[in-house]
JSON list of C-alpha atoms in Angstrom, two decimals:
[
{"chain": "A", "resi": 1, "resn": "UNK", "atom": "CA", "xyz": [0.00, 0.00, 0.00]},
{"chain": "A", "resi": 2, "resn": "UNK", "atom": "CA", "xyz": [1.26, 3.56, -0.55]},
{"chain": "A", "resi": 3, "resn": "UNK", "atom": "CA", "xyz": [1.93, 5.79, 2.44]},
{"chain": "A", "resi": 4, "resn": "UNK", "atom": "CA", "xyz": [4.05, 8.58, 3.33]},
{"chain": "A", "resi": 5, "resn": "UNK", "atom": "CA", "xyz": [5.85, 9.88, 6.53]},
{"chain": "A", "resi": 6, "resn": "UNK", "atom": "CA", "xyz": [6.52, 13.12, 7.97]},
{"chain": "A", "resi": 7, "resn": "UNK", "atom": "CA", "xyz": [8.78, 12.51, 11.04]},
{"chain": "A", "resi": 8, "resn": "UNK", "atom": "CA", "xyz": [8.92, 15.49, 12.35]},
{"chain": "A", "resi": 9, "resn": "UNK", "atom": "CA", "xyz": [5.89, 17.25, 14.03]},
{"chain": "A", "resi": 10, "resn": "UNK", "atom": "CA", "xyz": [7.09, 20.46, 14.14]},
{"chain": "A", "resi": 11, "resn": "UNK", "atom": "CA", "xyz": [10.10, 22.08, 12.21]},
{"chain": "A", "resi": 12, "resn": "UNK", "atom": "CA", "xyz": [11.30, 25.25, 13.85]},
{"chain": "A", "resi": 13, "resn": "UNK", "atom": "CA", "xyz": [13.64, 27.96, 11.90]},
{"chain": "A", "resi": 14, "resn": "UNK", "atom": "CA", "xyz": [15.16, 31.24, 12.07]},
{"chain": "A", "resi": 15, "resn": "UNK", "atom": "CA", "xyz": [13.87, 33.87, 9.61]},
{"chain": "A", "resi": 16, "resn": "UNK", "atom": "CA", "xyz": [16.69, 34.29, 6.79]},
{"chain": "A", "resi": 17, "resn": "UNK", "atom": "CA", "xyz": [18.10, 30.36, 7.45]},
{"chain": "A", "resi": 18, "resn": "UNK", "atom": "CA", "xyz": [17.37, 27.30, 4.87]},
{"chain": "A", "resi": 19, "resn": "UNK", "atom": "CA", "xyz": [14.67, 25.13, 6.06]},
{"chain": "A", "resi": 20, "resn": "UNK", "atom": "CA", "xyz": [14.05, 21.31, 5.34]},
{"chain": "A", "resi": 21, "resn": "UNK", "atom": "CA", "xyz": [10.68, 19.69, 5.58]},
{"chain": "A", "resi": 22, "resn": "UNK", "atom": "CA", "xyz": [11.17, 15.72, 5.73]},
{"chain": "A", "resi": 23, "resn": "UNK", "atom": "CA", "xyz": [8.74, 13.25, 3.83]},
{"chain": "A", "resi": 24, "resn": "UNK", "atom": "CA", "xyz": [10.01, 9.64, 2.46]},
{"chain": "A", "resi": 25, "resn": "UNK", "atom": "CA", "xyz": [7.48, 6.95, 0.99]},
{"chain": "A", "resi": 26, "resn": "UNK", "atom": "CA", "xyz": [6.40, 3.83, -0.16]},
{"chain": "A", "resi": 27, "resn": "UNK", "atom": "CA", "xyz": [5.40, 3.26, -3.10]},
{"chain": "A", "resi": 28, "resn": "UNK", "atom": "CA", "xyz": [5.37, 0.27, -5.83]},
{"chain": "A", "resi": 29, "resn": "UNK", "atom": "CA", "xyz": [5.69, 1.37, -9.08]},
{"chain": "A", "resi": 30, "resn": "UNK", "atom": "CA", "xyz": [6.70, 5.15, -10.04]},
{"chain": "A", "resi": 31, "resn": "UNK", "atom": "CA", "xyz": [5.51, 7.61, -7.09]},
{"chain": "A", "resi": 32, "resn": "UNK", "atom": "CA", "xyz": [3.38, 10.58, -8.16]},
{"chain": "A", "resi": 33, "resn": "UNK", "atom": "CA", "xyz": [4.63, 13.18, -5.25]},
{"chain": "A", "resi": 34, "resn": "UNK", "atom": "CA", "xyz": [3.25, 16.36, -4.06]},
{"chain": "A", "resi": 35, "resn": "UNK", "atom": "CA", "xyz": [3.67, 18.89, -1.70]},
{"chain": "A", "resi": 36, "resn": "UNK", "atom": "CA", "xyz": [0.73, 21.54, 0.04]},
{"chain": "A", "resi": 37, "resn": "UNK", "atom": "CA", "xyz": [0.36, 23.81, 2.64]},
{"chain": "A", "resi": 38, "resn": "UNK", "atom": "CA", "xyz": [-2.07, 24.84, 5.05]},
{"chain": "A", "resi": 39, "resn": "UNK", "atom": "CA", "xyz": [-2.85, 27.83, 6.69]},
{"chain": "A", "resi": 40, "resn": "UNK", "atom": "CA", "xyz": [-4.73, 28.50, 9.40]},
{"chain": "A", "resi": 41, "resn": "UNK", "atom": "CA", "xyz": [-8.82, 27.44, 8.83]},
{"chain": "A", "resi": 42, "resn": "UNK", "atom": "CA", "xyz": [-7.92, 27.16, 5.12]},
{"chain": "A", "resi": 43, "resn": "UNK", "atom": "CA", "xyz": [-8.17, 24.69, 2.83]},
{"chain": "A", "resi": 44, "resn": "UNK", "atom": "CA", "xyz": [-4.86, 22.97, 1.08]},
{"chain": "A", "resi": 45, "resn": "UNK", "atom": "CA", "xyz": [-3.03, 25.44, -1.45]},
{"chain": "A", "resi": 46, "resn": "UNK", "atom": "CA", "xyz": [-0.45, 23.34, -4.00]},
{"chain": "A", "resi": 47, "resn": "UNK", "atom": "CA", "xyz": [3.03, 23.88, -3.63]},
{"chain": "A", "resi": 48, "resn": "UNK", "atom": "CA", "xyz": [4.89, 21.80, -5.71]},
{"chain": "A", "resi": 49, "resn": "UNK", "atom": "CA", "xyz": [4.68, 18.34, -7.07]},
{"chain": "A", "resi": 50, "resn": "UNK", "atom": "CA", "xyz": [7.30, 15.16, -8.64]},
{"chain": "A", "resi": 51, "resn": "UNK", "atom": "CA", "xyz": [5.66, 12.93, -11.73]},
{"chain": "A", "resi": 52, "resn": "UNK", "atom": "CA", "xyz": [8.87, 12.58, -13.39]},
{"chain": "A", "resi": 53, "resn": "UNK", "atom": "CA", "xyz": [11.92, 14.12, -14.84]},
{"chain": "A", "resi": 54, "resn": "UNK", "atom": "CA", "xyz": [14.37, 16.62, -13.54]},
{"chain": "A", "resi": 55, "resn": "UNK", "atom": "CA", "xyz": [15.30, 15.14, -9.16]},
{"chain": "A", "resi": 56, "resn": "UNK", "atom": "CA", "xyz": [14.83, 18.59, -8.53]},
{"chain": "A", "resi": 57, "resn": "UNK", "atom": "CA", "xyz": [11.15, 20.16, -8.77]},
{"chain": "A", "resi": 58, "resn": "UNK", "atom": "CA", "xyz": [10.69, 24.11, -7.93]},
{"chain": "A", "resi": 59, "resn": "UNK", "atom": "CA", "xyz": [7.43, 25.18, -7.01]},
{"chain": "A", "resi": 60, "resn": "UNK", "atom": "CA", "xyz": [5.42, 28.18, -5.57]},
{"chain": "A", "resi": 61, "resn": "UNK", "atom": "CA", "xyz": [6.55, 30.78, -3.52]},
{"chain": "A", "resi": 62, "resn": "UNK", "atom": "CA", "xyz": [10.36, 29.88, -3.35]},
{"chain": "A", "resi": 63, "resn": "UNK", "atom": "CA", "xyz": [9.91, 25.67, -2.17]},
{"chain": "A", "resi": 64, "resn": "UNK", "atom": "CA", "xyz": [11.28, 23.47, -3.81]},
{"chain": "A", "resi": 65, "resn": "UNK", "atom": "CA", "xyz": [11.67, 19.64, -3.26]},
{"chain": "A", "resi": 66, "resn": "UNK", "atom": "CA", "xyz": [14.07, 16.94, -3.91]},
{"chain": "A", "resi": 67, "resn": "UNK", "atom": "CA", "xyz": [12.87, 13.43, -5.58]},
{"chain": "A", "resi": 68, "resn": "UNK", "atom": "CA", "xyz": [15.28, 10.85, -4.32]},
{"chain": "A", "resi": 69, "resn": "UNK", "atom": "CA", "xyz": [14.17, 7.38, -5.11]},
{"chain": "A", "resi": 70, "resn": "UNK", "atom": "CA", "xyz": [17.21, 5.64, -3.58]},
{"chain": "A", "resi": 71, "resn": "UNK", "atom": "CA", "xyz": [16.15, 7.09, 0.12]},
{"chain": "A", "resi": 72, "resn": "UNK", "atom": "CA", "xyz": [12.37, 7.35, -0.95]},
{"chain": "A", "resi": 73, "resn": "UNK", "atom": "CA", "xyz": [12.78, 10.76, -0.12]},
{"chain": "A", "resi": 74, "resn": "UNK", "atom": "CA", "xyz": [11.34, 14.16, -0.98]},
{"chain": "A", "resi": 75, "resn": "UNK", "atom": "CA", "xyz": [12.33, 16.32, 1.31]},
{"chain": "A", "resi": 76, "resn": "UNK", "atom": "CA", "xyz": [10.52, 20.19, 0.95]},
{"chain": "A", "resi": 77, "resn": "UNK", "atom": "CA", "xyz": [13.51, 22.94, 1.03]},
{"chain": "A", "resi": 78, "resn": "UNK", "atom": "CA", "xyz": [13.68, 26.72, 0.67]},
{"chain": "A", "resi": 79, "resn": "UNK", "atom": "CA", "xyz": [16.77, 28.50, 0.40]},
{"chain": "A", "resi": 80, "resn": "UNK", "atom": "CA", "xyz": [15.76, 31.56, 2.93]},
{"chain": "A", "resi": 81, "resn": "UNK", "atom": "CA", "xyz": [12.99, 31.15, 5.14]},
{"chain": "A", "resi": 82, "resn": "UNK", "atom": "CA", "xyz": [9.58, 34.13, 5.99]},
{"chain": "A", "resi": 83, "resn": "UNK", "atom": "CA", "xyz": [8.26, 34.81, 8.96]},
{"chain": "A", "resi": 84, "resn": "UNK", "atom": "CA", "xyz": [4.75, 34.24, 6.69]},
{"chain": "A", "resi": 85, "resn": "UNK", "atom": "CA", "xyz": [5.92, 30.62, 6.14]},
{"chain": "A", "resi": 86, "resn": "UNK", "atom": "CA", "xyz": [4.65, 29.43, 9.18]},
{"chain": "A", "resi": 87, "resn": "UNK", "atom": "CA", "xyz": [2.42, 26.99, 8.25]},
{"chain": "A", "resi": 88, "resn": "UNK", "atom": "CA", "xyz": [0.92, 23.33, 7.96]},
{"chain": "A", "resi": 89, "resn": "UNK", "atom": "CA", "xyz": [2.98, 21.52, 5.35]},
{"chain": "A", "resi": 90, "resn": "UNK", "atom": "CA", "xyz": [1.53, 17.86, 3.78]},
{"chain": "A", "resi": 91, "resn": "UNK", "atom": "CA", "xyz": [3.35, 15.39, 1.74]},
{"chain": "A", "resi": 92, "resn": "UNK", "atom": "CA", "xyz": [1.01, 13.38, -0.25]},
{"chain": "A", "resi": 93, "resn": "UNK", "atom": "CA", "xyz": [1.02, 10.70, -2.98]},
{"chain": "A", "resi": 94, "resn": "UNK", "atom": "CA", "xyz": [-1.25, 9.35, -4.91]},
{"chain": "A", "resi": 95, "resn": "UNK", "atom": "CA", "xyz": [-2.34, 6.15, -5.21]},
{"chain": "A", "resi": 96, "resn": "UNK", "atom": "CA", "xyz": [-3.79, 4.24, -8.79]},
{"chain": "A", "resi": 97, "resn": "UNK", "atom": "CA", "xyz": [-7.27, 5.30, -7.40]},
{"chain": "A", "resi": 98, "resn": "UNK", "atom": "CA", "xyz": [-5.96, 8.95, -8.03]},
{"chain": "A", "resi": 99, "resn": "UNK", "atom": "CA", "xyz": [-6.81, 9.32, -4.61]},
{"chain": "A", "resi": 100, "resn": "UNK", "atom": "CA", "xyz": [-4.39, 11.13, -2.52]},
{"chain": "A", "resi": 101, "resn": "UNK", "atom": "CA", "xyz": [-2.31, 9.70, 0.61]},
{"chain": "A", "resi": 102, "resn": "UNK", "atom": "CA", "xyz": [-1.32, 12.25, 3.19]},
{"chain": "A", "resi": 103, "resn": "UNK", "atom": "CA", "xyz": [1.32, 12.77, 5.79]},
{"chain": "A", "resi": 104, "resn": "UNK", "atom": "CA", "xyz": [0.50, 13.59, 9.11]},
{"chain": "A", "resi": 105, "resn": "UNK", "atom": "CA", "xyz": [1.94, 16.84, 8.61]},
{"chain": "A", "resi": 106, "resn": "UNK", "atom": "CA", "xyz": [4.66, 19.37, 9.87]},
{"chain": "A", "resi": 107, "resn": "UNK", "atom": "CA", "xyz": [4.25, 22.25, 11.31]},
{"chain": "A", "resi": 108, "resn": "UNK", "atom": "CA", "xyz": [7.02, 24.96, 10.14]},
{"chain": "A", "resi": 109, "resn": "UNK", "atom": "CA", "xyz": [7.70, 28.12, 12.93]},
{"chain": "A", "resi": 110, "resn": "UNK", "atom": "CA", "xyz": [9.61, 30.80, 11.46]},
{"chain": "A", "resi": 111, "resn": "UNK", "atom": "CA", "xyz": [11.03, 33.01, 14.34]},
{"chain": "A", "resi": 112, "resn": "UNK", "atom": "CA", "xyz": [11.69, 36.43, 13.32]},
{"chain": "B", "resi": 1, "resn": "UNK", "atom": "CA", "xyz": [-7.23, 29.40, -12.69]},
{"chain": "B", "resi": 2, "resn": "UNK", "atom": "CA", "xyz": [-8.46, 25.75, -10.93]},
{"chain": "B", "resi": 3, "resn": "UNK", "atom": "CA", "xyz": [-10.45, 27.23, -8.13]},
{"chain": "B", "resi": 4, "resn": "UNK", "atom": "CA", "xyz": [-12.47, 26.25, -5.92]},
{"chain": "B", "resi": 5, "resn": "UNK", "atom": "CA", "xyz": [-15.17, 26.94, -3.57]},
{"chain": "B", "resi": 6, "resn": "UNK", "atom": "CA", "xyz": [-16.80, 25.65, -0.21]},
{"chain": "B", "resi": 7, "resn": "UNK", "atom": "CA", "xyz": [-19.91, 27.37, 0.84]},
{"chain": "B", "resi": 8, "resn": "UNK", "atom": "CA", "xyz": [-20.77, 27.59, 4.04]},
{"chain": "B", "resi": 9, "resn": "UNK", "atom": "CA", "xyz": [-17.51, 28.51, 5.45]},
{"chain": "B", "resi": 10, "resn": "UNK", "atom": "CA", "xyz": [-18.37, 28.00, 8.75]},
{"chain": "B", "resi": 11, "resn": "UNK", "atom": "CA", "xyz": [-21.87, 26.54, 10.05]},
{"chain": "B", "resi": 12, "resn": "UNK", "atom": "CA", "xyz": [-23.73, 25.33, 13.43]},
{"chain": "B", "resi": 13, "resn": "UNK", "atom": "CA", "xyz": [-26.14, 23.51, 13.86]},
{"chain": "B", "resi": 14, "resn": "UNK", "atom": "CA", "xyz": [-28.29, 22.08, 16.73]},
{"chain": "B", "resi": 15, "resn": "UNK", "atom": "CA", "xyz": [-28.10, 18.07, 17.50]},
{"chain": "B", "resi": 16, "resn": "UNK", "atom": "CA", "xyz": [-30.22, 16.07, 15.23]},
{"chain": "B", "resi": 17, "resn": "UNK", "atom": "CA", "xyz": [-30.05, 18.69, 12.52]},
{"chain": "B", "resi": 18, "resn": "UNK", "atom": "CA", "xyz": [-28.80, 17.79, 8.99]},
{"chain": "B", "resi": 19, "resn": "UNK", "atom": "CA", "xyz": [-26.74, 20.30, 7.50]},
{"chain": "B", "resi": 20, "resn": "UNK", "atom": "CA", "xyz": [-25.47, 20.87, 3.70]},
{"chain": "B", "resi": 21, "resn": "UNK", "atom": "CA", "xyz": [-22.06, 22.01, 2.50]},
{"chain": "B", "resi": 22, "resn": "UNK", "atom": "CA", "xyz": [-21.32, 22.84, -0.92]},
{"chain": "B", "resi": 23, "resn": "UNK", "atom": "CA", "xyz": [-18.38, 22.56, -3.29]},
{"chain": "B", "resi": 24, "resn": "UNK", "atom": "CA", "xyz": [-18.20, 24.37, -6.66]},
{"chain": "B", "resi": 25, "resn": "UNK", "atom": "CA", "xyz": [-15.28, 24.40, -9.02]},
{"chain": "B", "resi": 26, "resn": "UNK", "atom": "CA", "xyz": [-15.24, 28.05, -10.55]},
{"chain": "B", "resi": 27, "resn": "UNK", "atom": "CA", "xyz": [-13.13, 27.93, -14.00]},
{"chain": "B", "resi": 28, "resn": "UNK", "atom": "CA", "xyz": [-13.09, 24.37, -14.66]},
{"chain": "B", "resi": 29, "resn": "UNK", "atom": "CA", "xyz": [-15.13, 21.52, -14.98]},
{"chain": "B", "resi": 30, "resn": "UNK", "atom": "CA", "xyz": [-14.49, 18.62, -12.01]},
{"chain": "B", "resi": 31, "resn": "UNK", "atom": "CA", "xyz": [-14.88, 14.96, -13.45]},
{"chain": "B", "resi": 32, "resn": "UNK", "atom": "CA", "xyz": [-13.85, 13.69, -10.08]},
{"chain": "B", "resi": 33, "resn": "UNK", "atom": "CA", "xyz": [-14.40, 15.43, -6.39]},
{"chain": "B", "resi": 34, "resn": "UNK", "atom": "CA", "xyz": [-12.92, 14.62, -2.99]},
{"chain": "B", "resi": 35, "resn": "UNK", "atom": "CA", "xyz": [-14.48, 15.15, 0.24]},
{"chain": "B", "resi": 36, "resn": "UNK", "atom": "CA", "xyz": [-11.87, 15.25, 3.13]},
{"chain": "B", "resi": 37, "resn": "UNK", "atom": "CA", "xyz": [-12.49, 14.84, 6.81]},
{"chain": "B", "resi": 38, "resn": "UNK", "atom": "CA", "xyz": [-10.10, 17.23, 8.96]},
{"chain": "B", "resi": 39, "resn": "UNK", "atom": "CA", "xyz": [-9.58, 16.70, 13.58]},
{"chain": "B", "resi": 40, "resn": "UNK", "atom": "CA", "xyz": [-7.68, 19.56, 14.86]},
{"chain": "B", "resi": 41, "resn": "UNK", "atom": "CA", "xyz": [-3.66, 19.25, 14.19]},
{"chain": "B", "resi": 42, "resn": "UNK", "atom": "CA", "xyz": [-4.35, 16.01, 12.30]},
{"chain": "B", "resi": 43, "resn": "UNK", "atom": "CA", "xyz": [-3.98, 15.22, 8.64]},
{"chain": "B", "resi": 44, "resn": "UNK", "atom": "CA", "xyz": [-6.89, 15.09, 6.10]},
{"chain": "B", "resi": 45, "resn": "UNK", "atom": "CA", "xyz": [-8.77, 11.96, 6.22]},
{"chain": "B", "resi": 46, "resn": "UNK", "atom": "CA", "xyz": [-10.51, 10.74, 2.82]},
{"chain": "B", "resi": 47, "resn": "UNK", "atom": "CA", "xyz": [-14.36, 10.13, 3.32]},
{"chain": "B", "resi": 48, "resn": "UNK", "atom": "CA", "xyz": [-14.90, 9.71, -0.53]},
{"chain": "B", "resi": 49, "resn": "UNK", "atom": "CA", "xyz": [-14.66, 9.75, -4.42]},
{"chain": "B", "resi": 50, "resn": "UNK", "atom": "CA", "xyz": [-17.20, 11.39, -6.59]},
{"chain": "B", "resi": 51, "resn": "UNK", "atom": "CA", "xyz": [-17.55, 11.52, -10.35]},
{"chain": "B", "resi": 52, "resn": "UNK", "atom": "CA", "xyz": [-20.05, 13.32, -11.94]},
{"chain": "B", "resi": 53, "resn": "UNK", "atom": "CA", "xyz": [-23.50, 11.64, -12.68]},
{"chain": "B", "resi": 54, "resn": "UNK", "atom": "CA", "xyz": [-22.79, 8.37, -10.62]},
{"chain": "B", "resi": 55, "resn": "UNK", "atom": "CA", "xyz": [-22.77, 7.29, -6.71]},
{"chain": "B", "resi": 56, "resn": "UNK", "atom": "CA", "xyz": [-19.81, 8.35, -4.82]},
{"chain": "B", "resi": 57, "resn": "UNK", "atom": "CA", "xyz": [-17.46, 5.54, -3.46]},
{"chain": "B", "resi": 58, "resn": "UNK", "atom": "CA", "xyz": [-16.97, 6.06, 0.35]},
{"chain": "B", "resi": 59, "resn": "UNK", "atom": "CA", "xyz": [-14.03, 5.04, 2.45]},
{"chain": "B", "resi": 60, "resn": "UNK", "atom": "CA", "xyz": [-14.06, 2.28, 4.89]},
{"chain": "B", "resi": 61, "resn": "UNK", "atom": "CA", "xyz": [-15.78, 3.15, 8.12]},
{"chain": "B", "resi": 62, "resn": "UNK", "atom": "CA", "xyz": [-17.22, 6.10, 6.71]},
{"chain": "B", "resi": 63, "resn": "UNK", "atom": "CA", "xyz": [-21.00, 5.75, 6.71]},
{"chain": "B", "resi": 64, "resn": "UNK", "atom": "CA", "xyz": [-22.97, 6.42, 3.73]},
{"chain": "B", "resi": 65, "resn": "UNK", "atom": "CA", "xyz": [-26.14, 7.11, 5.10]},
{"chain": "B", "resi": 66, "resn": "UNK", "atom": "CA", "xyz": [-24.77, 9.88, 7.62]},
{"chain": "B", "resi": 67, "resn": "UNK", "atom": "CA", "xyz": [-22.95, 11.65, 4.70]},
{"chain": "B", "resi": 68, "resn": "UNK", "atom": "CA", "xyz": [-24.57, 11.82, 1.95]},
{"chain": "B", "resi": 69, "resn": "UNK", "atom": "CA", "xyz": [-23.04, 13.12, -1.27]},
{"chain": "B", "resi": 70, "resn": "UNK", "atom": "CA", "xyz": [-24.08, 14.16, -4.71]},
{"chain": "B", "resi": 71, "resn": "UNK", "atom": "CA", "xyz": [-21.79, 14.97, -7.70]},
{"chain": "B", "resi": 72, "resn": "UNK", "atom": "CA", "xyz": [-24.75, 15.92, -10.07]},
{"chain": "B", "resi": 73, "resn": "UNK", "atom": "CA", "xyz": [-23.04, 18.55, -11.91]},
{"chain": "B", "resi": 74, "resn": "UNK", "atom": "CA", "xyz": [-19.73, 19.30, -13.63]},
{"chain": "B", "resi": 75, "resn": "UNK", "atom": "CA", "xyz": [-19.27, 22.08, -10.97]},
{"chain": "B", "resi": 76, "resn": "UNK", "atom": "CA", "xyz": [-20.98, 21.17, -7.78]},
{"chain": "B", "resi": 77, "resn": "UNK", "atom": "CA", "xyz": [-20.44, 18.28, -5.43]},
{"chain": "B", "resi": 78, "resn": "UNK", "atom": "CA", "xyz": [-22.71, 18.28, -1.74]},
{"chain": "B", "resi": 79, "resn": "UNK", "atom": "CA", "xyz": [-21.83, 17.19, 1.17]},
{"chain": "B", "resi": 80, "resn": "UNK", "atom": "CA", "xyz": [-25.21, 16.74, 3.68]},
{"chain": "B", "resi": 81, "resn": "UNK", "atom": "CA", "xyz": [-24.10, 14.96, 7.12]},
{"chain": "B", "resi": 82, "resn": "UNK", "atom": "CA", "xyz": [-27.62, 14.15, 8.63]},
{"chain": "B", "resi": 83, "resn": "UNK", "atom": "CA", "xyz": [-28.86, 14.18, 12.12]},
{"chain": "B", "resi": 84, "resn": "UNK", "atom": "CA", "xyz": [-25.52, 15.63, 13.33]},
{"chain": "B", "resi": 85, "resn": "UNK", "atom": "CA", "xyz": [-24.02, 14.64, 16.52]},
{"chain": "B", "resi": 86, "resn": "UNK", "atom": "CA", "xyz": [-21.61, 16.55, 18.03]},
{"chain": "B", "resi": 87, "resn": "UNK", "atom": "CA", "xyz": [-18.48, 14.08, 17.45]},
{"chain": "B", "resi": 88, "resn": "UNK", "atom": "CA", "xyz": [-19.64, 15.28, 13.46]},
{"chain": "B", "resi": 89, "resn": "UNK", "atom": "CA", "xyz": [-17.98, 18.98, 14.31]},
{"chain": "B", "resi": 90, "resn": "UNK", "atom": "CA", "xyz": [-15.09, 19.15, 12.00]},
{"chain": "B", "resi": 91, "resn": "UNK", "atom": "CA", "xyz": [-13.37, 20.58, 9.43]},
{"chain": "B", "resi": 92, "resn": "UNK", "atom": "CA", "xyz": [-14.80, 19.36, 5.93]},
{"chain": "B", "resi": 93, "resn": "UNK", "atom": "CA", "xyz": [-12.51, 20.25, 2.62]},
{"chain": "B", "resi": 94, "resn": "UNK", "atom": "CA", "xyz": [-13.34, 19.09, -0.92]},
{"chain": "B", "resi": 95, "resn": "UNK", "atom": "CA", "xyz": [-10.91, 18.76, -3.82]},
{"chain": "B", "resi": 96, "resn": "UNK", "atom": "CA", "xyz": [-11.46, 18.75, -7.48]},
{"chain": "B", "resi": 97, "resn": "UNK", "atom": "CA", "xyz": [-9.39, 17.30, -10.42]},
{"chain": "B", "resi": 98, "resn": "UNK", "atom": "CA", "xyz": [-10.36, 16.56, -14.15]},
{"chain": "B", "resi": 99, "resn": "UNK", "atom": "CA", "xyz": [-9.51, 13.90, -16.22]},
{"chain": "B", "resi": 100, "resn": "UNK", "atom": "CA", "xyz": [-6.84, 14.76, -18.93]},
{"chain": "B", "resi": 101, "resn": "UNK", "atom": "CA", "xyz": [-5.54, 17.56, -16.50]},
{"chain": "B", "resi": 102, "resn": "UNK", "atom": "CA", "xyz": [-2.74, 18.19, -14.36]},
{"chain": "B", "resi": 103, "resn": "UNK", "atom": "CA", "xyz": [-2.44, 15.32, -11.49]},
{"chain": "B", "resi": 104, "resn": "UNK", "atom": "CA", "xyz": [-2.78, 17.46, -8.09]},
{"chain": "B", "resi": 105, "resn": "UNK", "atom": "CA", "xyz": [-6.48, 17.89, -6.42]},
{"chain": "B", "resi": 106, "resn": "UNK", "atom": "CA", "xyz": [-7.35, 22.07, -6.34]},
{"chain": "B", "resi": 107, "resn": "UNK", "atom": "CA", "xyz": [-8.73, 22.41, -2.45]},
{"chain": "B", "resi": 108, "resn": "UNK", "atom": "CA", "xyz": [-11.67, 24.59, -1.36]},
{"chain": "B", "resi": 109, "resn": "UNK", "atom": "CA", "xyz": [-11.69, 26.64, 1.73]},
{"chain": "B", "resi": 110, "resn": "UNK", "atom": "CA", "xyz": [-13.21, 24.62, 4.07]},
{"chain": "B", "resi": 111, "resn": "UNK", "atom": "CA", "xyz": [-15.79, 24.28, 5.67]},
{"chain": "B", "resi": 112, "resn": "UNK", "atom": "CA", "xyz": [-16.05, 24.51, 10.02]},
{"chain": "B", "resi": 113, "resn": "UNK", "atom": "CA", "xyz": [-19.45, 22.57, 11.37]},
{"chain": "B", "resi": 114, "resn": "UNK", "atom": "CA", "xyz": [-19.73, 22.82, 14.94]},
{"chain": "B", "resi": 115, "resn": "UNK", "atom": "CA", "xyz": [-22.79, 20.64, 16.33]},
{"chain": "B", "resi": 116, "resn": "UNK", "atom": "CA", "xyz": [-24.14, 21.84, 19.43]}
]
């Protein structure tokens, strides 16, 4: 079955500094990999997402994400991090039902 | 473009009530909508599948007859929970997605039911 795991509950950064978001998962066959954020009482907005090509996927707003299929990675990354980052952050894939599997999320605190 | 809406955005309703939420792509036409179940600081929880014109496919443990949905239009799913308890309050988000287009789901806003 396909899954995908955030480890870390909350990711905590300085404005200015690089910021990671974690995801790896399991897939069989050739994952179709996405990123979204939430704010506050708001739905999901689309960040970014992996189908194939090009490791390296940019997406909205500065993110971009990694595909690594030898760690079953895609780790979200920005090279300098907002104080209006802070946010809910999902990693999802989809399964052959084009339904989407989430993470349990992360939780990104910019400190000013 | 690919937006979508959620009306109520927040509702609440007395015990026993039913109550309808709606979800309307604006600027495209959804073959295929998602209705998402939400607990505070948890992830989204798929309730079920809807294509236009035909019965939606729920999830496992989710029960049909409490949440009713309809996809009878290329542009408006509904979500009716009836006779609402209050372990129903929740966050409720739909998705949309076409067939031929690009592979994420476009979320709606959301909607908050509190059941008193």
């Amino acid at each position: 079955a396909q899954s995908v795991a955030q480890p870390e509950d909350q990711v905590n950064v300085a404005e200015g500094n690089p910021l990671t978001v974690k995801c790896t998962y399991s897939v069989s066959g050739n994952p179709y990999l996405f990123w979204y954020v939430q704010y506050p009482n708001r739905g999901l907005q689309f960040l970014l997402k992996y189908i194939t090509g090009d490791n390296l996927v940019k997406g909205s707003y500065g993110f971009e994400a990694e595909f690594n299929k030898s760690q079953t990675s895609f780790h979200l990354k920005k090279p300098s991090a907002l104080v209006s980052d802070s946010a809910l952050y999902f990693c999802a894939v989809r399964d052959g039902a084009d339904k989407l599997i989430f993470g349990t999320g992360t939780r990104l605190q910019v400190f000013p | 473009g690919a937006v979508v809406s959620q009306h109520p955005s927040w509702v609440i309703c007395k015990s026993g009530t039913s109550v309808k939420i709606e979800c309307r792509s604006l600027d495209f036409q959804a073959t295929t909508m998602f209705w998402y179940r939400q607990f505070p600081k948890q992830s989204l929880m798929l309730m079920a599948t809807s294509n236009e014109g035909s019965k939606a496919t729920y999830e496992q443990g989710v029960e049909k007859d409490k949440f009713l949905i309809n996809h009878a239009s290329l542009t408006l799913s509904t979500l009716t929970v009836t006779s609402a308890h209050p372990e129903d309050s929740s966050f409720y988000i739909c998705s949309a997605s076409w067939a031929g287009g690009p592979h994420e789901q476009f979320f709606g806003p959301g909607t908050r039911l509190t059941v008193l």
